[in-house]
Coordinates of C-alpha atoms in Angstrom, one line a residue:
M154 CA 105.1 92.1 122.2
L155 CA 104.9 95.5 120.6
F156 CA 101.8 94.9 118.7
R157 CA 99.8 94.6 122.0
S158 CA 100.7 98.2 122.6
A159 CA 100.0 99.5 119.1
Y160 CA 96.7 101.1 120.0
D161 CA 98.0 102.8 123.1
L162 CA 101.2 104.0 121.5
N163 CA 99.4 105.7 118.6
K164 CA 96.7 107.2 120.8
T165 CA 99.3 108.6 123.2
A166 CA 101.5 109.9 120.5
T167 CA 98.5 111.8 119.0
Q168 CA 97.6 113.2 122.4
L169 CA 101.1 114.5 122.9
A170 CA 101.0 116.2 119.5
R171 CA 97.7 117.8 120.4
E172 CA 99.2 119.1 123.6
A173 CA 102.1 120.6 121.6
V174 CA 99.6 122.3 119.3
A175 CA 97.7 123.7 122.2
E176 CA 100.8 125.4 123.6
F177 CA 100.7 127.8 120.6
K178 CA 97.0 128.5 120.7
G179 CA 96.2 132.1 120.2
D180 CA 99.0 133.2 117.9
G181 CA 96.6 133.4 115.0
R182 CA 97.9 130.3 113.1
E183 CA 95.9 127.1 112.5
R184 CA 97.8 123.9 113.1
F185 CA 96.8 120.3 112.4
V186 CA 97.9 116.9 113.6
L187 CA 98.5 114.2 111.0
G188 CA 98.6 110.6 112.1
S189 CA 101.3 108.7 110.2
I190 CA 101.0 105.1 109.1
G191 CA 104.3 103.9 107.7
P192 CA 105.1 101.0 105.4
G193 CA 106.2 98.4 107.9
T194 CA 108.5 95.6 106.8
K195 CA 106.1 93.2 105.0
L196 CA 104.8 93.7 101.5
P197 CA 101.7 91.6 100.5
S198 CA 102.5 91.7 96.8
L199 CA 105.8 90.0 97.6
G200 CA 104.1 87.3 99.8
H201 CA 105.5 88.6 103.1
I202 CA 102.0 88.8 104.7
D203 CA 98.4 88.1 103.7
Y204 CA 96.0 90.9 103.0
D205 CA 93.6 90.3 105.9
S206 CA 96.4 90.2 108.5
L207 CA 97.9 93.5 107.3
E208 CA 94.5 95.3 107.1
Q209 CA 93.5 94.2 110.6
A210 CA 96.8 95.4 112.0
L211 CA 96.4 98.8 110.4
V212 CA 92.8 99.0 111.7
V213 CA 94.3 98.9 115.2
Q214 CA 96.8 101.6 114.5
A215 CA 94.2 103.8 112.8
R216 CA 91.8 103.4 115.8
G217 CA 94.6 104.7 118.1
L218 CA 95.3 107.7 115.9
L219 CA 91.6 108.6 115.6
D220 CA 90.9 108.2 119.3
G221 CA 93.9 110.4 120.0
G222 CA 92.3 113.1 117.9
V223 CA 94.2 113.4 114.5
D224 CA 92.9 115.8 111.9
A225 CA 94.0 113.6 109.0
I226 CA 95.8 110.3 108.4
L227 CA 98.9 110.2 106.3
I228 CA 99.8 106.8 104.8
E229 CA 103.4 107.3 103.8
T230 CA 106.5 105.7 102.3
C231 CA 104.2 103.3 100.4
Q232 CA 106.1 100.7 98.4
D233 CA 103.4 98.4 97.3
P234 CA 99.9 99.2 95.9
L235 CA 98.3 96.2 97.7
Q236 CA 99.8 97.6 100.9
I237 CA 98.1 100.9 100.1
K238 CA 94.7 99.2 99.7
A239 CA 95.1 97.4 103.1
A240 CA 96.1 100.7 104.8
V241 CA 93.3 102.8 103.2
N242 CA 90.7 100.2 103.9
G243 CA 92.0 99.8 107.5
V244 CA 91.5 103.5 108.1
K245 CA 88.0 103.4 106.5
I246 CA 87.1 100.5 108.8
A247 CA 88.3 102.4 111.9
R248 CA 86.6 105.6 110.8
A249 CA 83.3 103.8 110.4
E250 CA 83.7 102.1 113.8
L251 CA 84.4 105.4 115.6
N252 CA 81.9 107.5 113.5
R253 CA 84.6 109.8 112.2
P254 CA 84.0 109.5 108.4
D255 CA 85.2 113.0 107.6
V256 CA 88.8 112.5 108.6
P257 CA 90.7 112.7 105.3
V258 CA 93.3 110.2 104.2
F259 CA 96.5 111.2 102.4
V260 CA 98.8 108.7 100.6
Q261 CA 102.4 109.3 99.8
V262 CA 104.4 106.8 97.7
T263 CA 108.1 106.2 97.6
V264 CA 109.7 106.1 94.1
E265 CA 113.2 104.6 94.1
T266 CA 116.0 105.7 91.9
T267 CA 114.9 103.0 89.5
G268 CA 111.8 105.2 88.7
T269 CA 109.3 102.8 90.3
L270 CA 108.1 101.7 93.7
L271 CA 109.9 98.9 95.3
V272 CA 107.6 96.3 93.8
G273 CA 107.9 97.8 90.3
A274 CA 104.9 100.1 90.0
D275 CA 105.4 103.3 88.2
I276 CA 103.8 106.6 89.4
A277 CA 100.9 106.2 86.9
A278 CA 100.0 102.7 88.2
A279 CA 100.3 103.8 91.8
A280 CA 98.1 106.9 91.2
T281 CA 95.5 104.8 89.3
V282 CA 95.1 102.5 92.3
I283 CA 95.0 105.4 94.8
H284 CA 92.5 107.4 92.7
A285 CA 90.2 104.3 92.7
L286 CA 90.2 104.2 96.5
D287 CA 88.8 107.8 96.7
V288 CA 91.9 109.2 98.3
P289 CA 91.9 113.0 97.9
V290 CA 95.6 113.8 98.3
I291 CA 98.6 112.0 96.8
G292 CA 102.2 112.7 97.3
L293 CA 105.8 111.5 97.2
N294 CA 108.2 111.0 100.1
C295 CA 111.5 109.4 101.0
A296 CA 114.0 107.3 98.9
T297 CA 115.4 110.3 97.0
G298 CA 116.0 114.0 97.0
P299 CA 113.8 116.5 95.2
Q300 CA 115.9 116.4 92.0
E301 CA 115.2 112.7 91.5
M302 CA 111.5 113.3 92.2
A303 CA 111.1 116.1 89.7
E304 CA 109.9 113.9 86.8
H305 CA 107.3 112.2 89.0
V306 CA 106.1 115.5 90.5
K307 CA 105.6 116.8 87.0
W308 CA 103.5 113.7 86.1
L309 CA 101.3 114.3 89.1
A310 CA 100.9 118.0 88.3
E311 CA 99.7 117.2 84.8
N312 CA 97.4 114.3 85.8
W313 CA 96.3 114.4 89.4
T314 CA 93.4 116.8 89.8
G315 CA 93.5 116.9 93.7
P316 CA 96.1 118.3 96.1
I317 CA 99.7 117.0 95.9
S318 CA 102.2 116.7 98.8
I319 CA 106.0 116.4 98.6
Q320 CA 108.4 115.4 101.3
P321 CA 111.8 114.7 99.8
N322 CA 114.9 113.5 101.6
A323 CA 117.8 116.0 101.9
G324 CA 119.3 114.6 98.7
L325 CA 120.5 111.0 98.0
P326 CA 122.2 109.5 101.0
E327 CA 126.0 109.2 100.9
L328 CA 128.4 107.2 103.1
V329 CA 130.9 109.6 104.7
E330 CA 133.4 108.3 107.2
G331 CA 131.2 105.3 107.8
K332 CA 128.1 107.3 108.5
T333 CA 125.0 108.2 106.4
H334 CA 125.2 111.8 105.1
Y335 CA 122.5 113.7 103.3
P336 CA 124.1 116.4 101.1
L337 CA 121.3 118.9 100.5
T338 CA 121.5 122.0 102.6
P339 CA 118.5 123.8 104.0
P340 CA 118.6 126.6 101.3
E341 CA 119.0 124.0 98.5
L342 CA 116.0 122.0 99.7
A343 CA 113.9 125.2 100.0
K344 CA 114.9 126.2 96.4
W345 CA 113.8 122.9 95.0
L346 CA 110.4 123.0 96.7
E347 CA 109.9 126.6 95.7
R348 CA 110.3 125.4 92.1
F349 CA 107.7 122.7 92.6
I350 CA 105.3 125.2 94.1
A351 CA 105.9 127.7 91.2
E352 CA 106.0 125.3 88.3
D353 CA 104.0 122.3 89.4
G354 CA 101.4 123.8 91.8
I355 CA 102.0 121.4 94.7
N356 CA 100.0 122.0 97.9
L357 CA 101.9 120.5 100.9
V358 CA 105.6 120.5 101.5
G359 CA 107.9 119.0 104.1
G360 CA 111.1 117.1 104.7
C361 CA 111.9 113.4 105.1
C362 CA 115.2 111.6 105.8
G363 CA 118.1 113.9 106.5
T364 CA 116.1 117.0 107.1
D365 CA 116.2 118.7 110.5
I366 CA 115.1 121.8 112.2
Q367 CA 117.1 124.1 109.9
H368 CA 115.6 122.5 106.8
I369 CA 112.1 123.1 108.0
Q370 CA 112.9 126.6 109.1
A371 CA 114.2 127.3 105.5
L372 CA 111.0 125.9 104.1
D373 CA 108.9 128.1 106.4
A374 CA 110.9 131.2 105.5
M375 CA 110.5 130.4 101.8
L376 CA 106.8 130.1 102.1
R377 CA 106.5 133.3 104.0
R378 CA 108.5 135.1 101.4
L379 CA 106.3 133.8 98.6
S380 CA 103.1 134.7 100.4
G381 CA 104.0 138.4 101.2
D382 CA 101.7 139.5 104.0
A383 CA 100.1 136.0 104.5
R384 CA 101.9 133.1 106.1
R385 CA 101.4 130.8 103.2
P386 CA 101.2 131.4 99.4
T387 CA 98.1 130.5 97.4
A388 CA 98.7 127.3 95.5
K389 CA 99.1 127.7 91.7
R390 CA 96.1 126.5 89.7
R391 CA 96.9 123.5 87.7
K392 CA 95.1 122.2 84.6
A393 CA 95.5 118.5 85.3
V394 CA 93.5 116.0 83.3
W395 CA 92.8 112.6 84.8
V396 CA 92.6 109.8 82.3
P397 CA 90.2 107.0 83.5
S398 CA 92.3 103.8 83.6
I399 CA 93.0 100.4 85.0
A400 CA 96.4 99.2 86.0
S401 CA 98.6 96.2 86.5
L402 CA 101.0 96.1 89.4
Y403 CA 103.5 97.9 87.1
S404 CA 101.7 100.2 84.7
Q405 CA 98.5 102.1 83.8
V406 CA 96.2 101.2 80.9
P407 CA 93.7 103.8 79.8
L408 CA 90.1 102.4 79.5
R409 CA 89.7 104.3 76.2
Q410 CA 92.6 103.6 73.9
E411 CA 93.7 106.3 71.4
N412 CA 92.9 105.2 67.8
A413 CA 92.0 101.7 69.1
Y414 CA 89.8 99.8 71.5
L415 CA 90.5 98.1 74.8
S416 CA 91.3 94.5 73.9
I417 CA 90.7 92.0 76.7
G418 CA 92.4 88.7 76.1
E419 CA 89.9 85.8 76.8
R420 CA 92.0 82.7 76.5
C421 CA 92.9 82.4 80.2
N422 CA 89.4 81.1 80.8
A423 CA 88.3 77.6 81.8
N424 CA 85.0 78.1 80.1
G425 CA 86.4 79.2 76.7
S426 CA 89.8 77.6 76.2
R427 CA 90.5 73.9 76.1
Q428 CA 94.2 74.6 76.3
W429 CA 93.8 76.7 79.5
R430 CA 91.5 74.1 81.0
K431 CA 94.1 71.4 80.3
L432 CA 96.9 73.4 81.9
Q433 CA 94.6 74.1 84.9
E434 CA 93.8 70.4 85.3
L435 CA 97.5 69.6 85.2
G436 CA 98.3 72.3 87.7
D437 CA 100.7 73.8 85.2
W438 CA 100.6 77.3 86.5
E439 CA 103.7 78.5 84.7
G440 CA 102.0 77.3 81.5
C441 CA 99.0 79.4 82.4
V442 CA 101.3 82.5 82.9
A443 CA 102.8 81.8 79.5
M444 CA 99.4 81.9 77.9
G445 CA 98.8 85.3 79.5
R446 CA 102.1 86.6 78.2
E447 CA 101.4 85.3 74.7
Q448 CA 98.1 87.3 74.6
I449 CA 99.9 90.5 75.7
R450 CA 102.4 90.0 72.9
E451 CA 99.5 89.7 70.5
G452 CA 98.1 93.0 71.6
S453 CA 95.8 92.4 74.6
H454 CA 95.6 95.3 77.0
A455 CA 94.0 93.3 79.8
L456 CA 93.6 89.6 80.6
D457 CA 90.3 87.9 81.6
L458 CA 91.0 85.2 84.2
C459 CA 88.4 82.5 85.0
T460 CA 89.1 79.2 86.8
A461 CA 85.5 78.0 87.1
F462 CA 85.8 74.3 86.1
V463 CA 83.4 71.6 87.3
G464 CA 84.8 69.5 90.1
R465 CA 87.7 71.8 90.8
D466 CA 88.4 74.2 93.7
E467 CA 87.8 77.6 92.1
I468 CA 89.2 79.7 94.9
K469 CA 92.4 77.6 95.3
E470 CA 93.1 77.7 91.6
M471 CA 92.2 81.4 91.1
T472 CA 94.7 82.0 94.0
E473 CA 97.4 80.0 92.2
V474 CA 96.9 81.9 89.0
V475 CA 96.5 85.5 90.4
S476 CA 99.5 85.1 92.8
R477 CA 101.7 84.3 89.8
M478 CA 100.1 86.5 87.2
R479 CA 100.3 89.7 89.3
G480 CA 104.1 89.8 89.2
A481 CA 104.6 88.1 85.9
V482 CA 102.4 90.0 83.4
S483 CA 102.3 93.6 82.6
A484 CA 98.6 93.8 81.7
P485 CA 95.8 94.4 84.2
L486 CA 93.6 91.5 85.3
V487 CA 89.9 91.0 84.7
I488 CA 88.7 88.8 87.6
D489 CA 85.9 86.6 86.1
S490 CA 83.7 84.6 88.3
T491 CA 80.0 84.1 89.3
E492 CA 81.1 83.4 92.9
L493 CA 81.6 86.2 95.3
P494 CA 84.2 84.5 97.5
V495 CA 86.3 83.8 94.4
L496 CA 86.2 87.5 93.4
E497 CA 87.1 88.6 96.9
S498 CA 90.0 86.2 97.4
A499 CA 91.5 87.3 94.0
L500 CA 91.1 91.0 94.8
K501 CA 92.9 90.5 98.1
L502 CA 95.9 89.2 96.1
Y503 CA 96.1 91.9 93.5
G504 CA 97.8 95.2 93.8
G505 CA 96.7 96.6 90.5
K506 CA 93.4 98.2 89.6
A507 CA 91.4 95.2 88.4
V508 CA 88.2 94.8 86.5
L509 CA 85.4 92.7 88.3
N510 CA 83.5 90.6 85.8
S511 CA 80.6 90.9 86.3
I512 CA 77.3 92.2 87.6
N513 CA 73.7 91.9 86.3
F514 CA 70.2 91.9 87.6
E515 CA 69.3 88.3 86.7
D516 CA 68.7 87.4 90.4
G517 CA 67.6 90.9 91.4
E518 CA 69.8 93.7 92.8
E519 CA 71.2 92.0 95.9
P520 CA 74.0 90.0 94.2
A521 CA 75.0 93.1 92.2
A522 CA 75.1 95.1 95.4
R523 CA 77.5 92.7 97.1
R524 CA 79.8 92.8 94.1
L525 CA 79.7 96.5 93.9
E526 CA 80.6 96.8 97.5
L527 CA 83.6 94.6 96.8
A528 CA 84.6 96.6 93.8
R529 CA 84.4 99.9 95.7
R530 CA 86.5 98.4 98.6
F531 CA 89.3 97.3 96.3
G532 CA 89.0 100.1 93.7
A533 CA 88.0 97.9 90.8
A534 CA 86.2 98.7 87.6
V535 CA 83.1 96.7 86.9
V536 CA 81.7 94.9 83.8
A537 CA 77.9 95.1 83.8
L538 CA 75.8 92.9 81.6
T539 CA 72.4 94.0 80.2
I540 CA 70.5 91.2 81.9
D541 CA 67.5 91.7 84.3
E542 CA 65.0 89.5 86.1
T543 CA 63.3 88.7 82.8
G544 CA 66.5 87.5 81.0
M545 CA 69.1 88.8 78.6
A546 CA 68.3 91.9 76.6
K547 CA 68.1 91.3 72.9
E548 CA 66.1 94.3 71.6
A549 CA 67.8 97.7 71.6
D550 CA 65.1 99.3 73.9
R551 CA 65.7 96.7 76.6
K552 CA 69.5 97.0 76.3
V553 CA 69.3 100.8 76.8
A554 CA 66.8 100.5 79.7
I555 CA 68.9 98.0 81.6
A556 CA 72.1 99.9 80.9
K557 CA 70.5 103.0 82.5
R558 CA 69.4 101.0 85.5
L559 CA 72.9 99.5 85.9
H560 CA 74.4 103.0 85.7
D561 CA 72.0 104.5 88.2
F562 CA 72.5 101.6 90.6
A563 CA 76.3 101.4 90.4
C564 CA 77.1 105.1 90.1
G565 CA 74.2 106.6 92.0
R566 CA 73.8 104.2 94.9
F567 CA 77.4 102.9 95.2
G568 CA 79.4 105.9 94.0
L569 CA 81.2 104.0 91.2
E570 CA 82.6 106.6 88.7
P571 CA 80.8 106.2 85.4
S572 CA 84.1 105.8 83.6
N573 CA 84.7 102.6 85.8
L574 CA 81.5 101.0 84.6
L575 CA 81.9 98.8 81.5
I576 CA 78.5 98.1 80.0
D577 CA 78.2 94.9 78.0
P578 CA 75.0 95.2 75.8
L579 CA 75.5 91.5 74.8
T580 CA 76.0 90.1 71.3
F581 CA 74.2 87.0 70.0
T582 CA 75.0 84.8 67.0
I583 CA 73.1 85.7 63.8
A584 CA 74.0 82.3 62.3
T585 CA 71.2 80.1 63.8
G586 CA 69.2 79.9 60.6
N587 CA 66.3 81.5 62.4
E588 CA 65.0 84.5 60.4
D589 CA 64.3 86.6 63.6
D590 CA 67.9 86.1 64.8
R591 CA 69.3 87.9 61.8
K592 CA 68.1 91.2 63.5
L593 CA 70.2 90.5 66.7
G594 CA 73.4 92.2 65.4
A595 CA 71.6 95.3 64.2
W596 CA 69.8 95.5 67.6
T597 CA 73.1 95.3 69.4
L598 CA 74.6 98.1 67.2
D599 CA 71.6 100.3 67.8
G600 CA 71.8 99.6 71.5
I601 CA 75.5 100.7 71.5
A602 CA 74.7 103.9 69.8
R603 CA 71.9 104.8 72.1
I604 CA 73.8 103.8 75.3
R605 CA 76.7 106.0 74.1
E606 CA 74.4 108.9 73.6
A607 CA 72.6 108.4 77.0
L608 CA 75.6 107.5 79.1
P609 CA 78.6 109.2 77.5
E610 CA 81.1 108.6 80.3
V611 CA 80.6 104.8 80.6
Q612 CA 82.7 102.3 78.7
I613 CA 80.9 99.9 76.3
V614 CA 82.5 96.4 75.8
L615 CA 81.4 93.4 73.9
G616 CA 82.2 89.7 73.6
L617 CA 82.2 90.5 69.9
S618 CA 83.0 87.0 68.5
N619 CA 79.6 85.7 69.7
I620 CA 78.1 87.4 66.6
S621 CA 79.6 84.7 64.3
F622 CA 79.2 81.6 66.5
G623 CA 78.4 78.5 64.3
L624 CA 80.1 79.7 61.1
N625 CA 83.2 78.3 59.6
P626 CA 86.5 80.0 60.6
A627 CA 86.9 82.0 57.4
A628 CA 83.3 83.3 57.6
R629 CA 83.7 84.1 61.3
H630 CA 86.8 86.2 60.6
V631 CA 85.0 88.3 57.9
L632 CA 81.8 88.8 60.0
N633 CA 83.8 89.6 63.2
S634 CA 85.8 92.2 61.3
V635 CA 82.8 93.9 59.8
F636 CA 80.8 93.9 63.0
L637 CA 83.8 95.3 64.9
D638 CA 84.1 98.2 62.5
H639 CA 80.4 99.0 62.9
A640 CA 80.5 98.6 66.7
L641 CA 83.4 101.0 67.0
K642 CA 81.7 103.6 64.8
R643 CA 78.6 103.4 67.1
G644 CA 80.6 104.0 70.3
M645 CA 82.1 100.7 71.5
T646 CA 85.3 101.2 73.6
G647 CA 86.5 97.6 74.2

């Protein structure tokens, strides 16, 4: 079986490439060997293979490439964001095992003529997932020629702040006399890539299907011409602006909405919805999907999923829900569980950039650390509750102190970007009849304002309707609306 030779084949191929590079040593040029990891034939988001099997197979390939001496690893022709996660994590595992942490990873996606990856992800969704995995270089290759890539190259140029690589086919393939023919000539390919260099500031160029020695020679000549005395031109400086976001399998959702707030639908939750719990008990998974779609139609930007239900198998039922929701809804998922195995099993199914709900310090730092490790592995944002070893923070001073501790812990120790930290300063009902509890809403608002000032890059979210718990429906609607307005003015984002 070929898989038994995977390590040796990749190591030997790399060694042969290094030998070829050595033959040109001394001519004044620096050359690099990139180890290529292709897409294979099985996509996890389509159920062709489970995440663990794919990741482990790619660990073997990455080990061979690294032991052979690659300078970088190029994960190319990617068609599924979940496949990208398995490949990037496979490389990271191999790098750690072989003590080669500095070998960079590049990721190139393949955008079809439909304008999306094969599983339906647009370039923004794919880039959001790749960015969350700490990949420094993104690119496009295969499927189409440069003309069809132009729109996606432009998006990357305006949004991706790191280097960009482009390897187009020699045009769209045509069938000529029963054979595949790529119509783009070497000068035509070089002209397109020159445009991308001049207008979009791309950093690496090459050719994919249909390109041959003459195409690469034309690219080399073009680069020499642009550079004058040097062999390669200096890349154009871009003014890209990255917008912190989450993503479904299909599209990107900014964490800060323009003229609005991030609305997380909470009815797909066994703890908060009798209708959801009934559907879950019946095993009516299509009904569960319909509830998610309904919330999106009503304006939810993301969906909170919780299957924690006494006497039920939470992992099994979370798997049932996520495996359907991932392809059936357009909004990103918020994976909500107190159990680490449930969170992990869900993230192994999800190709989008999810939100992990949640961490806190109720039982000390160790449970939060394990969840942050999981979030960093799968590129998830994280909800963080202002709860510490002494309980839930009610006063503004404690909310701010715990929020700072959460920020320092998640961002300082685990490298989570502050924009991917969603602080929940907690809201409590003011309708208990207890005079002291009337202050709880004001304390929350004060806490929001002070957290926003102290930690301007984090998101601030609330389970806002808790403020009115215990009142009649009409009164709840009024109080929720007023409290929402005040919370947004203080700095709440979702």
